[in-house]
Amino acid sequence: MTKNHEKLGVFSRMVHAGAFDDPLGAVNVPIYQSSTFAFRSADHGAALFDGKEEGYIYTRIGNPTIRCFENCVASLENGARGIATSSGLGAVTTVYLALLGQGEHLVSTASVYGPSRSVVEKHLSRFGVKATFVDTSNLHELEAAITPNTRLVYVESPSNPSMQVTDIAAAARIAHDRGCLLAVDNTFASPYLQRPLDLGADISLHSVTKFLNGHADVVGGMIVTKDLELHAKLRSVMVAFGCNMDPHQAYLALRGVKTLGLRIDRAQQSAMTVATWLEAHPKVEWVRYVGLPSHPQHQLASKQMLGFGSMISFELRGGLNAGKKVMDSVQLATLAVSLGGVESLIEHPASMTHAGMSRENRLAAGITDGLVRYSVGIENVEDIIADLNQALDKA
Ligand SMILES: *Cc1c(COP(=O)(O)O)cnc(C)c1O
């Protein structure tokens, strides 16, 4: 039995949504580490396969621990149902494979997460899928890119790592006017700070690896919709292509999501302090943080998001060489890809997360050679700044 959580506040939902009453009174959702589930009878098995009865058959199709995590995130997104996947990219490709066929067209954010773009250019192109990548923060560019064959508009906001913000409500109107669906990669904001489905998007998806889990110990993904038919279509593709989450992954992610709001509240408060400090530093050329008034879409972000998050991009006056020196000199922050965890991470998109893109495409997406990305963790902000300060001294 699923507890009624619709009237609960968001912090209460993080802790309780999706949980069911365990017959033995377990306070936490157990890990149902079982690949398959016994049927009571031949008729029961047939009824489950036929969809006439609710229940569990096989973990690729569904599992109680995974279902609990799906229901929890669906609740946080104000959606109806969720689909947990083996990775964030599993969520991205499930959306593509469900909604794009031969000769059909995708319009997407140019500065989207690198592999979300390269999988289209390198692999879906082999199956005749067409795509145009534009600056979706410019709604004219977005609208002009839509063709009669466009089925899906895909937006990442804020985008990784250029921190561009797309007007989700306007993008939804444009997409729907032209008969397309809108999917939003909500990884950078998390459902605590942004609810794309409430703004009109059809799909909100996540790399669970980042903020939702938050402890750099799980790779996972999630797709949430309000529409049950769309959910069923996406789920059937996830099951067919076999990119399900594992029960143990779901257990860890459920544990992580309980503190999502607490972690983000602290990290984004520090991020504002760090971004302001960086912007005033003589060795820093520019800082891109959606919470700073200098961010080109700061007003839009204030309207569409419930907070500014903890992701900062910046470039030093000394460009790439100075940036490398900083990355090699930090001691508290870890030089590693990924983001949204309790620990501060620093990385260089042009040679790491976005190395799969051509330099021309990178520059067009606002990813300069010297751009450094910093994911602010929950350490003491004085320690984060002292660490960056000593690293900047060496640059
Ligand atoms: C990390 C990330 C992904 C991919 O997620 P994985 O869990 O690494 O597969 C997709 N979108 C964004 C914005 C990301 O940061």
Coordinates of C-alpha atoms and ligand atoms in Angstrom, one line a residue:
M1 CA 0.0 0.0 0.0
T2 CA 1.4 3.4 -1.0
K3 CA 1.1 6.0 1.7
N4 CA -0.9 9.1 0.8
H5 CA 1.8 11.8 0.2
E6 CA 0.0 14.2 -2.1
K7 CA -0.7 16.7 0.7
L8 CA 2.7 16.6 2.2
G9 CA 5.4 19.2 1.8
V10 CA 8.4 18.6 -0.3
F11 CA 10.8 17.7 2.5
S12 CA 8.3 15.2 3.9
R13 CA 7.9 13.7 0.5
M14 CA 11.7 13.2 0.2
V15 CA 11.5 11.1 3.3
H16 CA 8.2 9.3 2.9
A17 CA 6.9 9.4 -0.7
G18 CA 6.8 6.0 -2.4
A19 CA 7.3 4.0 0.8
F20 CA 4.8 1.2 1.5
D21 CA 3.8 -0.4 4.8
D22 CA 6.2 -3.3 5.3
P23 CA 4.5 -6.3 6.8
L24 CA 7.4 -6.8 9.3
G25 CA 7.5 -3.1 10.2
A26 CA 10.8 -2.2 8.5
V27 CA 11.2 1.5 8.7
N28 CA 13.2 1.5 5.5
V29 CA 12.2 0.0 2.2
P30 CA 13.9 -3.4 2.0
I31 CA 16.2 -4.3 -0.9
Y32 CA 14.2 -6.9 -2.9
Q33 CA 17.3 -8.4 -4.4
S34 CA 15.4 -11.0 -6.5
S35 CA 15.5 -11.3 -10.3
T36 CA 12.1 -13.1 -10.4
F37 CA 8.9 -13.3 -8.4
A38 CA 6.8 -16.4 -7.8
F39 CA 3.2 -16.6 -9.1
R40 CA 0.5 -17.9 -6.8
S41 CA -0.9 -20.0 -9.7
A42 CA -0.7 -20.3 -13.5
D43 CA -3.7 -18.1 -13.8
H44 CA -2.1 -15.4 -11.5
G45 CA 1.0 -15.4 -13.7
A46 CA -1.1 -15.1 -16.8
A47 CA -3.1 -12.2 -15.3
L48 CA 0.1 -10.4 -14.4
F49 CA 1.5 -10.7 -17.9
D50 CA -1.9 -9.6 -19.3
G51 CA -1.9 -6.5 -17.0
K52 CA -5.2 -7.6 -15.5
E53 CA -3.5 -7.7 -12.1
E54 CA -0.9 -5.5 -10.4
G55 CA 2.2 -7.3 -9.2
Y56 CA 5.8 -8.2 -9.8
I57 CA 7.0 -10.6 -12.5
Y58 CA 10.7 -10.0 -13.2
T59 CA 13.0 -7.2 -12.1
R60 CA 13.8 -5.9 -15.6
I61 CA 10.0 -5.2 -15.8
G62 CA 9.5 -4.1 -12.2
N63 CA 10.6 -4.5 -8.6
P64 CA 9.3 -3.3 -5.3
T65 CA 12.4 -1.4 -4.2
I66 CA 12.7 0.2 -7.6
R67 CA 9.0 1.1 -7.7
C68 CA 9.3 2.8 -4.4
F69 CA 12.1 5.0 -5.7
E70 CA 10.2 5.7 -8.9
N71 CA 7.1 6.8 -6.9
C72 CA 9.2 9.0 -4.7
V73 CA 10.8 11.0 -7.5
A74 CA 7.5 11.1 -9.4
S75 CA 6.0 12.7 -6.3
L76 CA 8.8 15.3 -6.1
E77 CA 8.3 16.2 -9.7
N78 CA 4.5 16.4 -9.3
G79 CA 4.3 13.7 -11.9
A80 CA 2.2 10.5 -12.1
R81 CA 4.8 7.8 -12.6
G82 CA 8.5 7.4 -12.8
I83 CA 10.8 5.0 -14.7
A84 CA 14.1 4.3 -13.1
T85 CA 17.0 3.4 -15.5
S86 CA 20.5 2.0 -15.2
S87 CA 22.0 5.4 -15.8
G88 CA 21.1 9.0 -16.7
L89 CA 22.1 8.2 -20.3
G90 CA 19.7 5.2 -20.1
A91 CA 16.9 7.7 -19.3
V92 CA 18.0 10.0 -22.2
T93 CA 18.3 7.1 -24.8
T94 CA 14.9 5.6 -23.6
V95 CA 13.3 9.0 -24.4
Y96 CA 15.0 9.2 -27.8
L97 CA 14.2 5.6 -28.7
A98 CA 10.6 5.8 -27.7
L99 CA 9.8 9.1 -29.5
L100 CA 12.1 9.2 -32.6
G101 CA 12.0 7.0 -35.6
Q102 CA 13.5 6.9 -39.0
G103 CA 13.4 10.2 -40.8
E104 CA 12.1 11.9 -37.6
H105 CA 13.7 15.0 -36.2
L106 CA 14.9 16.2 -32.8
V107 CA 15.5 19.8 -31.8
S108 CA 17.9 20.0 -28.8
T109 CA 20.0 22.4 -26.7
A110 CA 23.4 22.9 -28.3
S111 CA 25.1 22.9 -24.9
V112 CA 23.4 19.7 -23.7
Y113 CA 25.3 17.1 -21.7
G114 CA 28.0 15.9 -24.2
P115 CA 27.0 12.3 -24.5
S116 CA 23.3 13.2 -24.8
R117 CA 24.3 14.9 -28.1
S118 CA 27.0 12.4 -29.3
V119 CA 24.7 9.4 -29.0
V120 CA 22.4 11.2 -31.5
E121 CA 25.2 12.2 -33.8
K122 CA 27.1 8.9 -33.7
H123 CA 24.4 6.3 -33.2
L124 CA 20.8 7.4 -33.7
S125 CA 22.0 8.9 -37.1
R126 CA 22.7 5.3 -38.2
F127 CA 19.0 4.6 -37.8
G128 CA 17.9 7.7 -39.8
V129 CA 17.2 10.0 -36.9
K130 CA 17.9 13.7 -37.7
A131 CA 18.7 16.4 -35.2
T132 CA 19.4 20.1 -34.9
F133 CA 21.2 21.6 -31.9
V134 CA 20.5 25.2 -31.2
D135 CA 20.7 27.7 -28.4
T136 CA 17.3 27.0 -26.9
S137 CA 17.6 29.9 -24.5
N138 CA 16.9 31.9 -27.7
L139 CA 13.2 30.9 -28.4
H140 CA 13.4 32.2 -32.0
E141 CA 16.2 29.8 -32.7
L142 CA 14.3 27.0 -31.1
E143 CA 11.1 27.7 -33.1
A144 CA 13.0 28.1 -36.4
A145 CA 14.6 24.7 -36.0
I146 CA 11.3 22.8 -35.8
T147 CA 10.4 21.1 -39.1
P148 CA 7.3 19.1 -40.0
N149 CA 9.2 15.9 -39.1
T150 CA 10.2 17.2 -35.6
R151 CA 8.7 14.9 -32.9
L152 CA 10.7 15.9 -29.8
V153 CA 12.1 19.1 -28.4
Y154 CA 14.7 18.4 -25.8
V155 CA 15.9 21.0 -23.4
E156 CA 18.6 21.0 -20.7
S157 CA 18.2 23.8 -18.3
P158 CA 20.4 25.0 -16.7
S159 CA 22.6 23.4 -19.3
N160 CA 25.9 21.6 -18.7
P161 CA 28.4 23.4 -18.3
S162 CA 27.5 26.7 -20.0
M163 CA 24.6 27.3 -17.5
Q164 CA 22.2 28.6 -20.1
V165 CA 18.7 28.8 -19.0
T166 CA 15.8 28.0 -21.4
D167 CA 12.2 29.3 -20.7
I168 CA 10.6 25.9 -20.2
A169 CA 7.0 27.2 -20.2
A170 CA 7.6 29.0 -23.5
A171 CA 9.4 26.0 -25.0
A172 CA 6.4 23.8 -24.1
R173 CA 4.0 26.2 -25.8
I174 CA 6.2 26.3 -28.9
A175 CA 6.7 22.5 -29.0
H176 CA 3.0 21.8 -28.5
D177 CA 1.9 24.3 -31.1
R178 CA 3.9 22.4 -33.6
G179 CA 2.7 19.0 -32.5
C180 CA 5.9 18.0 -30.6
L181 CA 6.6 16.8 -27.1
L182 CA 8.9 18.6 -24.8
A183 CA 11.4 16.7 -22.6
V184 CA 13.6 18.5 -20.1
D185 CA 16.8 17.2 -18.6
N186 CA 16.3 18.4 -15.0
T187 CA 19.5 17.0 -13.6
F188 CA 21.2 20.4 -12.8
A189 CA 18.3 21.7 -10.9
S190 CA 16.7 18.6 -9.4
P191 CA 13.0 18.5 -8.6
Y192 CA 13.7 20.5 -5.4
L193 CA 14.6 23.5 -7.5
Q194 CA 12.6 23.1 -10.8
R195 CA 9.5 21.2 -11.8
P196 CA 9.4 21.0 -15.6
L197 CA 6.0 19.1 -15.7
D198 CA 4.3 22.0 -13.8
L199 CA 5.8 24.4 -16.4
G200 CA 4.2 22.4 -19.2
A201 CA 6.9 19.9 -20.2
D202 CA 5.7 16.3 -21.0
I203 CA 8.8 14.6 -19.6
S204 CA 11.3 15.4 -16.9
L205 CA 14.4 13.3 -16.8
H206 CA 17.4 12.9 -14.5
S207 CA 20.8 11.5 -14.1
V208 CA 20.1 10.1 -10.6
T209 CA 23.9 9.9 -10.3
K210 CA 24.0 13.6 -9.5
F211 CA 21.8 15.5 -7.1
L212 CA 19.1 13.0 -6.5
N213 CA 21.5 10.4 -5.1
G214 CA 24.0 12.9 -4.1
H215 CA 26.8 10.7 -2.6
A216 CA 28.9 9.8 -5.7
D217 CA 28.2 6.1 -5.1
V218 CA 25.4 5.3 -7.6
V219 CA 25.0 5.6 -11.3
G220 CA 21.3 5.8 -12.3
G221 CA 18.5 7.6 -14.2
M222 CA 14.9 8.6 -13.9
I223 CA 12.1 9.6 -16.3
V224 CA 8.9 11.2 -15.0
T225 CA 5.7 12.0 -16.8
K226 CA 2.2 13.1 -15.8
D227 CA 0.6 11.3 -18.7
L228 CA 0.1 7.6 -18.1
E229 CA 0.0 6.6 -21.8
L230 CA 3.3 8.3 -22.4
H231 CA 4.6 6.6 -19.3
A232 CA 3.6 3.2 -20.7
K233 CA 5.2 3.9 -24.0
L234 CA 8.5 4.9 -22.4
R235 CA 8.4 2.0 -19.9
S236 CA 7.9 -0.5 -22.7
V237 CA 11.1 0.8 -24.4
M238 CA 13.1 0.8 -21.2
V239 CA 12.0 -2.9 -20.6
A240 CA 12.7 -3.8 -24.3
F241 CA 16.1 -2.3 -24.3
G242 CA 16.9 -3.6 -20.9
C243 CA 18.3 -0.5 -19.2
N244 CA 16.5 -1.1 -15.9
M245 CA 17.8 0.0 -12.5
D246 CA 19.0 -2.6 -10.0
P247 CA 17.2 -3.0 -6.6
H248 CA 20.4 -2.2 -4.7
Q249 CA 21.0 1.0 -6.8
A250 CA 17.3 2.0 -6.0
Y251 CA 17.9 1.4 -2.3
L252 CA 20.9 3.7 -2.2
A253 CA 19.2 6.3 -4.3
L254 CA 16.2 6.3 -2.0
R255 CA 18.5 6.8 0.9
G256 CA 20.2 9.7 -0.9
V257 CA 17.0 11.4 -1.9
K258 CA 15.9 11.8 1.7
T259 CA 18.4 14.6 2.2
L260 CA 18.1 16.2 -1.3
G261 CA 16.6 19.4 0.0
L262 CA 19.0 19.7 3.0
R263 CA 22.0 19.1 0.8
I264 CA 20.9 21.5 -1.9
D265 CA 19.9 24.3 0.6
R266 CA 23.4 24.2 2.1
A267 CA 25.3 23.7 -1.2
Q268 CA 23.5 26.5 -3.0
Q269 CA 24.0 29.0 -0.2
S270 CA 27.8 28.2 -0.4
A271 CA 27.7 28.4 -4.2
M272 CA 26.3 32.0 -4.0
T273 CA 29.2 32.9 -1.7
V274 CA 31.8 31.2 -3.9
A275 CA 30.5 32.6 -7.1
T276 CA 30.4 36.1 -5.7
W277 CA 34.0 35.7 -4.4
L278 CA 35.2 34.3 -7.7
E279 CA 33.6 37.1 -9.7
A280 CA 35.6 39.7 -7.6
H281 CA 38.9 37.8 -7.9
P282 CA 41.5 39.6 -10.2
K283 CA 42.6 36.4 -11.9
V284 CA 39.0 35.4 -13.0
E285 CA 37.8 36.5 -16.4
W286 CA 34.2 35.6 -16.0
V287 CA 31.8 33.5 -13.7
R288 CA 28.6 31.9 -14.9
Y289 CA 26.3 31.1 -12.0
V290 CA 22.5 31.5 -12.4
G291 CA 22.3 33.2 -9.0
L292 CA 24.5 36.1 -10.0
P293 CA 22.8 39.2 -11.5
S294 CA 25.5 39.1 -14.2
H295 CA 24.1 35.8 -15.5
P296 CA 22.3 36.7 -18.8
Q297 CA 19.2 34.7 -17.8
H298 CA 19.2 35.5 -14.1
Q299 CA 15.7 37.0 -14.2
L300 CA 14.3 33.9 -16.0
A301 CA 16.1 31.6 -13.6
S302 CA 14.6 33.5 -10.6
K303 CA 11.1 33.1 -12.1
Q304 CA 11.3 29.4 -13.2
M305 CA 13.6 27.9 -10.5
L306 CA 13.0 27.8 -6.8
G307 CA 16.7 28.3 -6.1
F308 CA 19.9 28.6 -8.1
G309 CA 21.7 25.4 -7.3
S310 CA 25.3 24.7 -6.8
M311 CA 26.9 24.5 -10.2
I312 CA 29.4 27.2 -11.2
S313 CA 31.4 27.7 -14.4
F314 CA 34.3 30.1 -14.7
E315 CA 37.2 31.0 -16.8
L316 CA 40.5 32.5 -15.7
R317 CA 42.3 35.4 -17.3
G318 CA 45.1 33.0 -18.1
G319 CA 42.7 30.7 -20.1
L320 CA 43.3 27.0 -20.2
N321 CA 46.8 26.9 -18.8
A322 CA 45.7 28.8 -15.7
G323 CA 42.6 26.6 -15.4
K324 CA 44.8 23.5 -15.5
K325 CA 47.0 24.9 -12.7
V326 CA 44.0 25.5 -10.5
M327 CA 42.6 22.0 -11.2
D328 CA 46.1 20.5 -10.3
S329 CA 46.4 22.7 -7.2
V330 CA 43.1 22.2 -5.4
Q331 CA 43.3 20.0 -2.3
L332 CA 39.8 20.0 -0.8
A333 CA 38.0 19.8 -4.1
T334 CA 38.4 16.6 -6.1
L335 CA 39.5 16.7 -9.7
A336 CA 36.7 14.5 -11.1
V337 CA 33.8 14.5 -13.5
S338 CA 30.2 14.2 -12.2
L339 CA 28.5 16.7 -9.9
G340 CA 25.8 17.3 -7.4
G341 CA 27.3 15.3 -4.5
V342 CA 28.2 16.2 -1.0
E343 CA 31.8 16.7 -2.0
S344 CA 33.1 19.6 -4.1
L345 CA 34.3 18.5 -7.6
I346 CA 36.2 20.4 -10.2
E347 CA 36.7 19.5 -13.9
H348 CA 37.5 20.7 -17.4
P349 CA 34.7 20.1 -19.8
A350 CA 36.6 20.7 -23.1
S351 CA 39.1 17.9 -22.3
M352 CA 36.8 15.7 -20.2
T353 CA 32.9 15.6 -20.2
H354 CA 32.6 17.4 -23.5
A355 CA 35.7 16.0 -25.3
G356 CA 33.4 14.0 -27.6
M357 CA 32.2 17.2 -29.3
S358 CA 34.1 19.0 -32.0
R359 CA 35.8 22.2 -30.9
E360 CA 33.6 24.1 -33.3
N361 CA 30.4 22.7 -31.7
R362 CA 31.8 23.3 -28.2
L363 CA 32.5 26.9 -28.9
A364 CA 29.1 27.4 -30.5
A365 CA 27.6 25.9 -27.3
G366 CA 29.5 28.4 -25.1
I367 CA 32.1 25.8 -23.9
T368 CA 35.4 27.7 -24.2
D369 CA 38.7 25.9 -24.0
G370 CA 39.4 27.5 -20.6
L371 CA 36.0 26.9 -18.9
V372 CA 36.3 25.2 -15.6
R373 CA 33.3 23.6 -13.9
Y374 CA 32.9 23.5 -10.2
S375 CA 30.2 21.6 -8.3
V376 CA 30.0 23.1 -4.8
G377 CA 29.6 20.5 -2.1
I378 CA 28.4 20.7 1.5
E379 CA 31.8 21.3 3.1
N380 CA 32.4 24.5 5.1
V381 CA 32.3 27.4 2.6
E382 CA 35.4 29.0 4.2
D383 CA 37.3 25.8 3.4
I384 CA 36.1 25.8 -0.2
I385 CA 37.1 29.4 -0.7
A386 CA 40.5 28.9 1.1
D387 CA 41.2 26.0 -1.1
L388 CA 40.3 27.8 -4.3
N389 CA 42.3 30.8 -3.1
Q390 CA 45.5 28.9 -2.7
A391 CA 45.0 27.3 -6.1
L392 CA 44.3 30.6 -7.8
D393 CA 47.5 32.0 -6.2
K394 CA 49.4 29.3 -8.1
A395 CA 47.8 30.0 -11.4
Ligands
LIG1 C1 25.6 13.1 -15.9 C2 24.5 13.6 -16.8 C3 23.8 12.8 -17.6 C4 24.1 11.3 -17.8 O1 23.9 10.6 -16.7 P1 24.7 9.3 -16.3 O2 24.1 8.9 -15.0 O3 26.2 9.7 -16.2 O4 24.5 8.3 -17.4 C5 22.8 13.4 -18.4 N1 22.5 14.7 -18.3 C6 23.2 15.5 -17.4 C7 22.8 17.0 -17.4 C8 24.2 15.0 -16.7 O5 24.9 15.9 -15.9

